[in-house]
């Protein structure tokens, strides 16, 4: 039962209770018989109306709704966390690759394995400036 259905049921009950003293006995008997019939047809797993009115019934329904909502949130949250972890892994891998390339370049420059003409080449200087950023 959602909130609107529950509020409607409480309003109907209140209206019937307000006119209970003015109601003919035959009508009260028919209502009692209808109530007994409805209770006999009630599904076994459906909570009774009195259980919803009690504190224990409300707390139990709160936790059952909470568990369904948290499962739904976990169903969205787990793939989202996996995506964030995958993106962080790709970023880390790319950073390690970039650092490795820069280390090779620095080692080549520092060990003088490059010919002197490489230092005079403007394209090489542009390449070094681009890689340093």
mmCIF file of N, CA and C in Angstrom:
data_model
loop_
_atom_site.group_PDB
_atom_site.id
_atom_site.type_symbol
_atom_site.label_atom_id
_atom_site.label_comp_id
_atom_site.label_asym_id
_atom_site.label_seq_id
_atom_site.Cartn_x
_atom_site.Cartn_y
_atom_site.Cartn_z
ATOM 1 N N UNK A 1 0.838 -1.182 0.000
ATOM 2 C CA UNK A 1 0.000 0.000 0.000
ATOM 3 C C UNK A 1 0.878 1.238 0.000
ATOM 4 N N UNK A 2 0.571 2.156 -0.887
ATOM 5 C CA UNK A 2 1.332 3.392 -0.860
ATOM 6 C C UNK A 2 0.674 4.387 0.089
ATOM 7 N N UNK A 3 1.245 5.545 0.224
ATOM 8 C CA UNK A 3 0.783 6.534 1.189
ATOM 9 C C UNK A 3 -0.620 7.026 0.860
ATOM 10 N N UNK A 4 -0.918 7.235 -0.412
ATOM 11 C CA UNK A 4 -2.245 7.719 -0.800
ATOM 12 C C UNK A 4 -3.327 6.711 -0.433
ATOM 13 N N UNK A 5 -3.069 5.428 -0.670
ATOM 14 C CA UNK A 5 -4.040 4.389 -0.324
ATOM 15 C C UNK A 5 -4.251 4.327 1.183
ATOM 16 N N UNK A 6 -3.183 4.436 1.929
ATOM 17 C CA UNK A 6 -3.287 4.395 3.387
ATOM 18 C C UNK A 6 -4.064 5.589 3.904
ATOM 19 N N UNK A 7 -3.779 6.770 3.378
ATOM 20 C CA UNK A 7 -4.518 7.971 3.810
ATOM 21 C C UNK A 7 -5.997 7.847 3.472
ATOM 22 N N UNK A 8 -6.325 7.326 2.282
ATOM 23 C CA UNK A 8 -7.723 7.141 1.905
ATOM 24 C C UNK A 8 -8.416 6.170 2.855
ATOM 25 N N UNK A 9 -7.737 5.070 3.182
ATOM 26 C CA UNK A 9 -8.321 4.080 4.092
ATOM 27 C C UNK A 9 -8.575 4.687 5.471
ATOM 28 N N UNK A 10 -7.659 5.510 5.960
ATOM 29 C CA UNK A 10 -7.862 6.158 7.262
ATOM 30 C C UNK A 10 -9.018 7.148 7.210
ATOM 31 N N UNK A 11 -9.185 7.862 6.099
ATOM 32 C CA UNK A 11 -10.298 8.813 5.962
ATOM 33 C C UNK A 11 -11.636 8.082 5.926
ATOM 34 N N UNK A 12 -11.685 6.974 5.196
ATOM 35 C CA UNK A 12 -12.922 6.193 5.138
ATOM 36 C C UNK A 12 -13.250 5.645 6.518
ATOM 37 N N UNK A 13 -12.258 5.105 7.210
ATOM 38 C CA UNK A 13 -12.486 4.570 8.555
ATOM 39 C C UNK A 13 -12.984 5.647 9.503
ATOM 40 N N UNK A 14 -12.378 6.834 9.406
ATOM 41 C CA UNK A 14 -12.797 7.934 10.271
ATOM 42 C C UNK A 14 -14.235 8.360 9.965
ATOM 43 N N UNK A 15 -14.598 8.424 8.673
ATOM 44 C CA UNK A 15 -15.960 8.800 8.302
ATOM 45 C C UNK A 15 -16.968 7.764 8.781
ATOM 46 N N UNK A 16 -16.618 6.501 8.664
ATOM 47 C CA UNK A 16 -17.521 5.451 9.136
ATOM 48 C C UNK A 16 -17.643 5.469 10.658
ATOM 49 N N UNK A 17 -16.557 5.694 11.353
ATOM 50 C CA UNK A 17 -16.610 5.749 12.813
ATOM 51 C C UNK A 17 -17.383 6.962 13.306
ATOM 52 N N UNK A 18 -17.325 8.069 12.553
ATOM 53 C CA UNK A 18 -18.034 9.280 12.976
ATOM 54 C C UNK A 18 -19.546 9.066 12.927
ATOM 55 N N UNK A 19 -20.038 8.288 11.986
ATOM 56 C CA UNK A 19 -21.483 8.054 11.832
ATOM 57 C C UNK A 19 -21.910 6.691 12.379
ATOM 58 N N UNK A 20 -21.079 6.079 13.172
ATOM 59 C CA UNK A 20 -21.371 4.736 13.669
ATOM 60 C C UNK A 20 -22.623 4.705 14.535
ATOM 61 N N UNK A 21 -22.825 5.727 15.367
ATOM 62 C CA UNK A 21 -23.988 5.746 16.261
ATOM 63 C C UNK A 21 -25.290 5.965 15.490
ATOM 64 N N UNK A 22 -25.215 6.652 14.335
ATOM 65 C CA UNK A 22 -26.421 6.936 13.547
ATOM 66 C C UNK A 22 -26.740 5.815 12.557
ATOM 67 N N UNK A 23 -25.885 4.840 12.425
ATOM 68 C CA UNK A 23 -26.039 3.775 11.439
ATOM 69 C C UNK A 23 -27.048 2.741 11.938
ATOM 70 N N UNK A 24 -27.935 2.295 11.034
ATOM 71 C CA UNK A 24 -28.885 1.244 11.424
ATOM 72 C C UNK A 24 -28.143 -0.064 11.725
ATOM 73 N N UNK A 25 -28.731 -0.887 12.532
ATOM 74 C CA UNK A 25 -28.110 -2.151 12.942
ATOM 75 C C UNK A 25 -27.908 -3.082 11.752
ATOM 76 N N UNK A 26 -28.814 -3.059 10.794
ATOM 77 C CA UNK A 26 -28.676 -3.947 9.635
ATOM 78 C C UNK A 26 -27.447 -3.559 8.799
ATOM 79 N N UNK A 27 -27.205 -2.269 8.674
ATOM 80 C CA UNK A 27 -26.039 -1.805 7.925
ATOM 81 C C UNK A 27 -24.750 -2.188 8.644
ATOM 82 N N UNK A 28 -24.727 -2.043 9.970
ATOM 83 C CA UNK A 28 -23.554 -2.425 10.754
ATOM 84 C C UNK A 28 -23.291 -3.923 10.628
ATOM 85 N N UNK A 29 -24.374 -4.735 10.600
ATOM 86 C CA UNK A 29 -24.211 -6.180 10.435
ATOM 87 C C UNK A 29 -23.650 -6.520 9.061
ATOM 88 N N UNK A 30 -24.141 -5.831 8.013
ATOM 89 C CA UNK A 30 -23.617 -6.077 6.669
ATOM 90 C C UNK A 30 -22.150 -5.675 6.563
ATOM 91 N N UNK A 31 -21.790 -4.557 7.195
ATOM 92 C CA UNK A 31 -20.378 -4.140 7.175
ATOM 93 C C UNK A 31 -19.492 -5.136 7.911
ATOM 94 N N UNK A 32 -19.978 -5.660 9.025
ATOM 95 C CA UNK A 32 -19.208 -6.652 9.775
ATOM 96 C C UNK A 32 -19.030 -7.922 8.953
ATOM 97 N N UNK A 33 -20.079 -8.335 8.246
ATOM 98 C CA UNK A 33 -19.985 -9.528 7.402
ATOM 99 C C UNK A 33 -19.018 -9.287 6.241
ATOM 100 N N UNK A 34 -19.060 -8.088 5.656
ATOM 101 C CA UNK A 34 -18.146 -7.763 4.551
ATOM 102 C C UNK A 34 -16.706 -7.762 5.035
ATOM 103 N N UNK A 35 -16.490 -7.270 6.259
ATOM 104 C CA UNK A 35 -15.132 -7.249 6.816
ATOM 105 C C UNK A 35 -14.611 -8.669 7.025
ATOM 106 N N UNK A 36 -15.473 -9.537 7.555
ATOM 107 C CA UNK A 36 -15.068 -10.931 7.763
ATOM 108 C C UNK A 36 -14.739 -11.612 6.433
ATOM 109 N N UNK A 37 -15.547 -11.334 5.420
ATOM 110 C CA UNK A 37 -15.298 -11.916 4.088
ATOM 111 C C UNK A 37 -13.973 -11.413 3.523
ATOM 112 N N UNK A 38 -13.724 -10.110 3.671
ATOM 113 C CA UNK A 38 -12.471 -9.533 3.155
ATOM 114 C C UNK A 38 -11.265 -10.120 3.875
ATOM 115 N N UNK A 39 -11.368 -10.300 5.191
ATOM 116 C CA UNK A 39 -10.250 -10.866 5.948
ATOM 117 C C UNK A 39 -10.016 -12.337 5.586
ATOM 118 N N UNK A 40 -11.083 -13.055 5.252
ATOM 119 C CA UNK A 40 -10.900 -14.462 4.879
ATOM 120 C C UNK A 40 -10.255 -14.590 3.501
ATOM 121 N N UNK A 41 -10.439 -13.587 2.635
ATOM 122 C CA UNK A 41 -9.846 -13.610 1.298
ATOM 123 C C UNK A 41 -8.464 -12.970 1.252
ATOM 124 N N UNK A 42 -8.040 -12.414 2.364
ATOM 125 C CA UNK A 42 -6.741 -11.741 2.409
ATOM 126 C C UNK A 42 -5.626 -12.742 2.150
ATOM 127 N N UNK A 43 -4.652 -12.321 1.367
ATOM 128 C CA UNK A 43 -3.510 -13.190 1.077
ATOM 129 C C UNK A 43 -2.705 -13.403 2.346
ATOM 130 N N UNK A 44 -2.065 -14.535 2.430
ATOM 131 C CA UNK A 44 -1.325 -14.880 3.649
ATOM 132 C C UNK A 44 -0.135 -13.950 3.881
ATOM 133 N N UNK A 45 0.536 -13.503 2.815
ATOM 134 C CA UNK A 45 1.715 -12.665 2.987
ATOM 135 C C UNK A 45 1.380 -11.188 3.100
ATOM 136 N N UNK A 46 0.112 -10.804 2.860
ATOM 137 C CA UNK A 46 -0.273 -9.389 2.965
ATOM 138 C C UNK A 46 -0.411 -9.021 4.430
ATOM 139 N N UNK A 47 0.151 -7.908 4.865
ATOM 140 C CA UNK A 47 0.055 -7.518 6.273
ATOM 141 C C UNK A 47 -1.368 -7.095 6.624
ATOM 142 N N UNK A 48 -1.739 -7.357 7.835
ATOM 143 C CA UNK A 48 -3.060 -6.953 8.306
ATOM 144 C C UNK A 48 -3.087 -5.453 8.525
ATOM 145 N N UNK A 49 -4.285 -4.868 8.490
ATOM 146 C CA UNK A 49 -4.423 -3.423 8.670
ATOM 147 C C UNK A 49 -3.962 -3.010 10.065
ATOM 148 N N UNK A 50 -4.180 -3.861 11.060
ATOM 149 C CA UNK A 50 -3.762 -3.523 12.412
ATOM 150 C C UNK A 50 -2.243 -3.532 12.545
ATOM 151 N N UNK A 51 -1.574 -4.360 11.764
ATOM 152 C CA UNK A 51 -0.115 -4.403 11.834
ATOM 153 C C UNK A 51 0.481 -3.105 11.312
ATOM 154 N N UNK A 52 -0.168 -2.483 10.318
ATOM 155 C CA UNK A 52 0.330 -1.206 9.815
ATOM 156 C C UNK A 52 0.119 -0.098 10.833
ATOM 157 N N UNK A 53 -0.909 -0.225 11.643
ATOM 158 C CA UNK A 53 -1.185 0.817 12.628
ATOM 159 C C UNK A 53 -0.223 0.732 13.805
ATOM 160 N N UNK A 54 0.328 -0.445 14.047
ATOM 161 C CA UNK A 54 1.234 -0.577 15.181
ATOM 162 C C UNK A 54 2.637 -0.106 14.814
ATOM 163 N N UNK A 55 3.412 0.192 15.814
ATOM 164 C CA UNK A 55 4.774 0.676 15.598
ATOM 165 C C UNK A 55 5.644 -0.405 14.971
ATOM 166 N N UNK A 56 5.494 -1.639 15.396
ATOM 167 C CA UNK A 56 6.323 -2.724 14.858
ATOM 168 C C UNK A 56 6.060 -2.923 13.373
ATOM 169 N N UNK A 57 4.821 -2.798 12.944
ATOM 170 C CA UNK A 57 4.503 -2.943 11.527
ATOM 171 C C UNK A 57 5.139 -1.851 10.699
ATOM 172 N N UNK A 58 5.123 -0.624 11.201
ATOM 173 C CA UNK A 58 5.725 0.484 10.468
ATOM 174 C C UNK A 58 7.234 0.343 10.390
ATOM 175 N N UNK A 59 7.859 -0.088 11.469
ATOM 176 C CA UNK A 59 9.310 -0.259 11.459
ATOM 177 C C UNK A 59 9.700 -1.383 10.508
ATOM 178 N N UNK A 60 8.945 -2.471 10.512
ATOM 179 C CA UNK A 60 9.240 -3.582 9.618
ATOM 180 C C UNK A 60 9.099 -3.199 8.158
ATOM 181 N N UNK A 61 8.054 -2.443 7.835
ATOM 182 C CA UNK A 61 7.891 -2.026 6.439
ATOM 183 C C UNK A 61 8.969 -1.034 6.046
ATOM 184 N N UNK A 62 9.430 -0.206 6.994
ATOM 185 C CA UNK A 62 10.522 0.741 6.688
ATOM 186 C C UNK A 62 11.788 -0.012 6.311
ATOM 187 N N UNK A 63 12.138 -1.046 7.080
ATOM 188 C CA UNK A 63 13.368 -1.779 6.796
ATOM 189 C C UNK A 63 13.256 -2.598 5.521
ATOM 190 N N UNK A 64 12.080 -3.127 5.209
ATOM 191 C CA UNK A 64 11.945 -3.869 3.962
ATOM 192 C C UNK A 64 12.082 -2.931 2.771
ATOM 193 N N UNK A 65 11.527 -1.725 2.860
ATOM 194 C CA UNK A 65 11.697 -0.744 1.790
ATOM 195 C C UNK A 65 13.143 -0.286 1.718
ATOM 196 N N UNK A 66 13.770 -0.110 2.870
ATOM 197 C CA UNK A 66 15.159 0.349 2.901
ATOM 198 C C UNK A 66 16.081 -0.661 2.229
ATOM 199 N N UNK A 67 15.838 -1.937 2.473
ATOM 200 C CA UNK A 67 16.711 -2.945 1.874
ATOM 201 C C UNK A 67 16.547 -2.976 0.357
ATOM 202 N N UNK A 68 15.331 -2.784 -0.142
ATOM 203 C CA UNK A 68 15.131 -2.745 -1.582
ATOM 204 C C UNK A 68 15.779 -1.512 -2.192
ATOM 205 N N UNK A 69 15.664 -0.366 -1.508
ATOM 206 C CA UNK A 69 16.277 0.855 -2.024
ATOM 207 C C UNK A 69 17.793 0.755 -2.001
ATOM 208 N N UNK A 70 18.347 0.203 -0.928
ATOM 209 C CA UNK A 70 19.802 0.110 -0.855
ATOM 210 C C UNK A 70 20.339 -0.873 -1.892
ATOM 211 N N UNK A 71 19.590 -1.915 -2.199
ATOM 212 C CA UNK A 71 20.015 -2.847 -3.244
ATOM 213 C C UNK A 71 20.018 -2.137 -4.593
ATOM 214 N N UNK A 72 19.019 -1.306 -4.833
ATOM 215 C CA UNK A 72 18.974 -0.539 -6.076
ATOM 216 C C UNK A 72 20.122 0.443 -6.179
ATOM 217 N N UNK A 73 20.431 1.081 -5.082
ATOM 218 C CA UNK A 73 21.553 2.026 -5.072
ATOM 219 C C UNK A 73 22.870 1.301 -5.256
ATOM 220 N N UNK A 74 23.002 0.136 -4.662
ATOM 221 C CA UNK A 74 24.232 -0.639 -4.834
ATOM 222 C C UNK A 74 24.359 -1.121 -6.274
ATOM 223 N N UNK A 75 23.228 -1.421 -6.901
ATOM 224 C CA UNK A 75 23.249 -1.838 -8.296
ATOM 225 C C UNK A 75 23.758 -0.749 -9.216
ATOM 226 N N UNK A 76 23.575 0.493 -8.829
ATOM 227 C CA UNK A 76 24.095 1.622 -9.608
ATOM 228 C C UNK A 76 25.498 1.975 -9.133
ATOM 229 N N UNK A 77 25.728 1.898 -7.842
ATOM 230 C CA UNK A 77 26.997 2.333 -7.267
ATOM 231 C C UNK A 77 28.174 1.435 -7.596
ATOM 232 N N UNK A 78 27.963 0.141 -7.630
ATOM 233 C CA UNK A 78 29.058 -0.792 -7.886
ATOM 234 C C UNK A 78 29.631 -0.615 -9.286
ATOM 235 N N UNK A 79 28.810 -0.557 -10.348
ATOM 236 C CA UNK A 79 29.402 -0.300 -11.671
ATOM 237 C C UNK A 79 30.053 1.077 -11.768
ATOM 238 N N UNK A 80 29.482 2.048 -11.071
ATOM 239 C CA UNK A 80 30.075 3.384 -11.081
ATOM 240 C C UNK A 80 31.456 3.373 -10.426
ATOM 241 N N UNK A 81 31.593 2.674 -9.316
ATOM 242 C CA UNK A 81 32.901 2.547 -8.664
ATOM 243 C C UNK A 81 33.886 1.789 -9.545
ATOM 244 N N UNK A 82 33.402 0.770 -10.242
ATOM 245 C CA UNK A 82 34.275 0.017 -11.156
ATOM 246 C C UNK A 82 34.755 0.916 -12.291
ATOM 247 N N UNK A 83 33.875 1.768 -12.798
ATOM 248 C CA UNK A 83 34.257 2.693 -13.860
ATOM 249 C C UNK A 83 35.312 3.684 -13.375
ATOM 250 N N UNK A 84 35.127 4.230 -12.182
ATOM 251 C CA UNK A 84 36.101 5.168 -11.620
ATOM 252 C C UNK A 84 37.450 4.480 -11.416
ATOM 253 N N UNK A 85 37.427 3.240 -10.914
ATOM 254 C CA UNK A 85 38.673 2.503 -10.711
ATOM 255 C C UNK A 85 39.369 2.219 -12.047
ATOM 256 N N UNK A 86 38.596 1.886 -13.075
ATOM 257 C CA UNK A 86 39.184 1.623 -14.392
ATOM 258 C C UNK A 86 39.795 2.894 -14.974
ATOM 259 N N UNK A 87 39.109 4.019 -14.840
ATOM 260 C CA UNK A 87 39.647 5.285 -15.347
ATOM 261 C C UNK A 87 40.916 5.679 -14.598
ATOM 262 N N UNK A 88 40.938 5.454 -13.290
ATOM 263 C CA UNK A 88 42.135 5.752 -12.513
ATOM 264 C C UNK A 88 43.294 4.848 -12.957
ATOM 265 N N UNK A 89 43.011 3.590 -13.254
ATOM 266 C CA UNK A 89 44.050 2.674 -13.729
ATOM 267 C C UNK A 89 44.602 3.088 -15.081
ATOM 268 N N UNK A 90 43.725 3.513 -15.992
ATOM 269 C CA UNK A 90 44.181 3.970 -17.308
ATOM 270 C C UNK A 90 45.030 5.222 -17.160
ATOM 271 N N UNK A 91 44.603 6.141 -16.315
ATOM 272 C CA UNK A 91 45.372 7.363 -16.083
ATOM 273 C C UNK A 91 46.755 7.034 -15.516
ATOM 274 N N UNK A 92 46.793 6.135 -14.549
ATOM 275 C CA UNK A 92 48.072 5.745 -13.939
ATOM 276 C C UNK A 92 48.985 5.089 -14.972
ATOM 277 N N UNK A 93 48.433 4.222 -15.824
ATOM 278 C CA UNK A 93 49.214 3.561 -16.856
ATOM 279 C C UNK A 93 49.803 4.575 -17.839
ATOM 280 N N UNK A 94 48.981 5.530 -18.267
ATOM 281 C CA UNK A 94 49.458 6.550 -19.205
ATOM 282 C C UNK A 94 50.539 7.431 -18.578
ATOM 283 N N UNK A 95 50.380 7.748 -17.315
ATOM 284 C CA UNK A 95 51.396 8.551 -16.623
ATOM 285 C C UNK A 95 52.720 7.785 -16.536
ATOM 286 N N UNK A 96 52.648 6.509 -16.204
ATOM 287 C CA UNK A 96 53.859 5.687 -16.129
ATOM 288 C C UNK A 96 54.536 5.601 -17.496
ATOM 289 N N UNK A 97 53.752 5.456 -18.568
ATOM 290 C CA UNK A 97 54.310 5.389 -19.917
ATOM 291 C C UNK A 97 54.982 6.711 -20.294
ATOM 292 N N UNK A 98 54.332 7.822 -19.963
ATOM 293 C CA UNK A 98 54.902 9.144 -20.266
ATOM 294 C C UNK A 98 56.197 9.370 -19.485
ATOM 295 N N UNK A 99 56.202 8.989 -18.214
ATOM 296 C CA UNK A 99 57.409 9.148 -17.396
ATOM 297 C C UNK A 99 58.537 8.289 -17.950
ATOM 298 N N UNK A 100 58.213 7.081 -18.410
ATOM 299 C CA UNK A 100 59.227 6.207 -19.002
ATOM 300 C C UNK A 100 59.832 6.811 -20.266
ATOM 301 N N UNK A 101 58.999 7.393 -21.121
ATOM 302 C CA UNK A 101 59.509 8.026 -22.342
ATOM 303 C C UNK A 101 60.409 9.218 -22.004
ATOM 304 N N UNK A 102 59.981 10.021 -21.043
ATOM 305 C CA UNK A 102 60.803 11.170 -20.647
ATOM 306 C C UNK A 102 62.126 10.715 -20.024
ATOM 307 N N UNK A 103 62.093 9.627 -19.280
ATOM 308 C CA UNK A 103 63.318 9.115 -18.670
ATOM 309 C C UNK A 103 64.291 8.626 -19.744
ATOM 310 N N UNK A 104 63.765 7.952 -20.765
ATOM 311 C CA UNK A 104 64.628 7.510 -21.862
ATOM 312 C C UNK A 104 65.249 8.699 -22.589
ATOM 313 N N UNK A 105 64.446 9.716 -22.818
ATOM 314 C CA UNK A 105 64.940 10.907 -23.499
ATOM 315 C C UNK A 105 66.002 11.616 -22.653
ATOM 316 N N UNK A 106 65.723 11.763 -21.368
ATOM 317 C CA UNK A 106 66.696 12.404 -20.475
ATOM 318 C C UNK A 106 67.991 11.590 -20.406
ATOM 319 N N UNK A 107 67.871 10.272 -20.339
ATOM 320 C CA UNK A 107 69.066 9.426 -20.291
ATOM 321 C C UNK A 107 69.870 9.564 -21.568
ATOM 322 N N UNK A 108 69.176 9.649 -22.713
ATOM 323 C CA UNK A 108 69.884 9.800 -23.984
ATOM 324 C C UNK A 108 70.592 11.149 -24.053
ATOM 325 N N UNK A 109 69.934 12.215 -23.555
ATOM 326 C CA UNK A 109 70.551 13.556 -23.573
ATOM 327 C C UNK A 109 71.739 13.598 -22.626
ATOM 328 N N UNK A 110 71.573 13.033 -21.422
ATOM 329 C CA UNK A 110 72.632 13.101 -20.420
ATOM 330 C C UNK A 110 73.812 12.189 -20.743
ATOM 331 N N UNK A 111 73.578 11.126 -21.461
ATOM 332 C CA UNK A 111 74.679 10.208 -21.774
ATOM 333 C C UNK A 111 75.386 10.572 -23.072
ATOM 334 N N UNK A 112 74.969 11.670 -23.673
ATOM 335 C CA UNK A 112 75.577 12.166 -24.913
ATOM 336 C C UNK A 112 75.507 11.147 -26.036
ATOM 337 N N UNK A 113 74.433 10.388 -26.105
ATOM 338 C CA UNK A 113 74.260 9.452 -27.195
ATOM 339 C C UNK A 113 73.712 10.140 -28.431
ATOM 340 N N UNK A 114 73.241 11.357 -28.275
ATOM 341 C CA UNK A 114 72.695 12.096 -29.404
ATOM 342 C C UNK A 114 73.827 12.807 -30.139
ATOM 343 N N UNK A 115 73.709 12.903 -31.430
ATOM 344 C CA UNK A 115 74.727 13.672 -32.162
ATOM 345 C C UNK A 115 74.566 15.165 -31.873
ATOM 346 N N UNK A 116 75.622 15.918 -32.035
ATOM 347 C CA UNK A 116 75.588 17.349 -31.745
ATOM 348 C C UNK A 116 74.581 18.094 -32.618
ATOM 349 N N UNK A 117 74.349 17.588 -33.795
ATOM 350 C CA UNK A 117 73.399 18.257 -34.684
ATOM 351 C C UNK A 117 71.967 18.183 -34.146
ATOM 352 N N UNK A 118 71.662 17.218 -33.281
ATOM 353 C CA UNK A 118 70.318 17.111 -32.701
ATOM 354 C C UNK A 118 70.028 18.293 -31.798
ATOM 355 N N UNK A 119 71.061 18.794 -31.111
ATOM 356 C CA UNK A 119 70.861 19.949 -30.235
ATOM 357 C C UNK A 119 70.654 21.233 -31.043
ATOM 358 N N UNK A 120 71.170 21.296 -32.248
ATOM 359 C CA UNK A 120 71.025 22.471 -33.093
ATOM 360 C C UNK A 120 69.726 22.449 -33.899
ATOM 361 N N UNK A 121 69.077 21.320 -33.956
ATOM 362 C CA UNK A 121 67.837 21.182 -34.732
ATOM 363 C C UNK A 121 66.681 21.842 -33.974
ATOM 364 N N UNK A 122 65.984 22.786 -34.642
ATOM 365 C CA UNK A 122 64.858 23.480 -33.999
ATOM 366 C C UNK A 122 63.684 22.537 -33.761
ATOM 367 N N UNK A 123 63.501 21.573 -34.616
ATOM 368 C CA UNK A 123 62.438 20.584 -34.422
ATOM 369 C C UNK A 123 62.677 19.751 -33.170
ATOM 370 N N UNK A 124 63.913 19.408 -32.903
ATOM 371 C CA UNK A 124 64.246 18.641 -31.708
ATOM 372 C C UNK A 124 63.996 19.482 -30.459
ATOM 373 N N UNK A 125 64.345 20.768 -30.517
ATOM 374 C CA UNK A 125 64.078 21.653 -29.372
ATOM 375 C C UNK A 125 62.568 21.819 -29.140
ATOM 376 N N UNK A 126 61.818 21.905 -30.240
ATOM 377 C CA UNK A 126 60.356 21.986 -30.099
ATOM 378 C C UNK A 126 59.817 20.685 -29.509
ATOM 379 N N UNK A 127 60.374 19.556 -29.925
ATOM 380 C CA UNK A 127 59.966 18.269 -29.391
ATOM 381 C C UNK A 127 60.255 18.196 -27.898
ATOM 382 N N UNK A 128 61.447 18.647 -27.494
ATOM 383 C CA UNK A 128 61.788 18.633 -26.064
ATOM 384 C C UNK A 128 60.855 19.542 -25.276
ATOM 385 N N UNK A 129 60.543 20.723 -25.831
ATOM 386 C CA UNK A 129 59.654 21.659 -25.121
ATOM 387 C C UNK A 129 58.241 21.077 -25.007
ATOM 388 N N UNK A 130 57.784 20.400 -26.058
ATOM 389 C CA UNK A 130 56.455 19.804 -26.024
ATOM 390 C C UNK A 130 56.402 18.664 -25.014
ATOM 391 N N UNK A 131 57.415 17.852 -24.957
ATOM 392 C CA UNK A 131 57.451 16.711 -24.043
ATOM 393 C C UNK A 131 57.604 17.139 -22.600
ATOM 394 N N UNK A 132 58.163 18.344 -22.382
ATOM 395 C CA UNK A 132 58.369 18.808 -20.998
ATOM 396 C C UNK A 132 57.089 19.318 -20.385
ATOM 397 N N UNK A 133 56.103 19.612 -21.201
ATOM 398 C CA UNK A 133 54.846 20.162 -20.659
ATOM 399 C C UNK A 133 54.024 19.135 -20.022
#
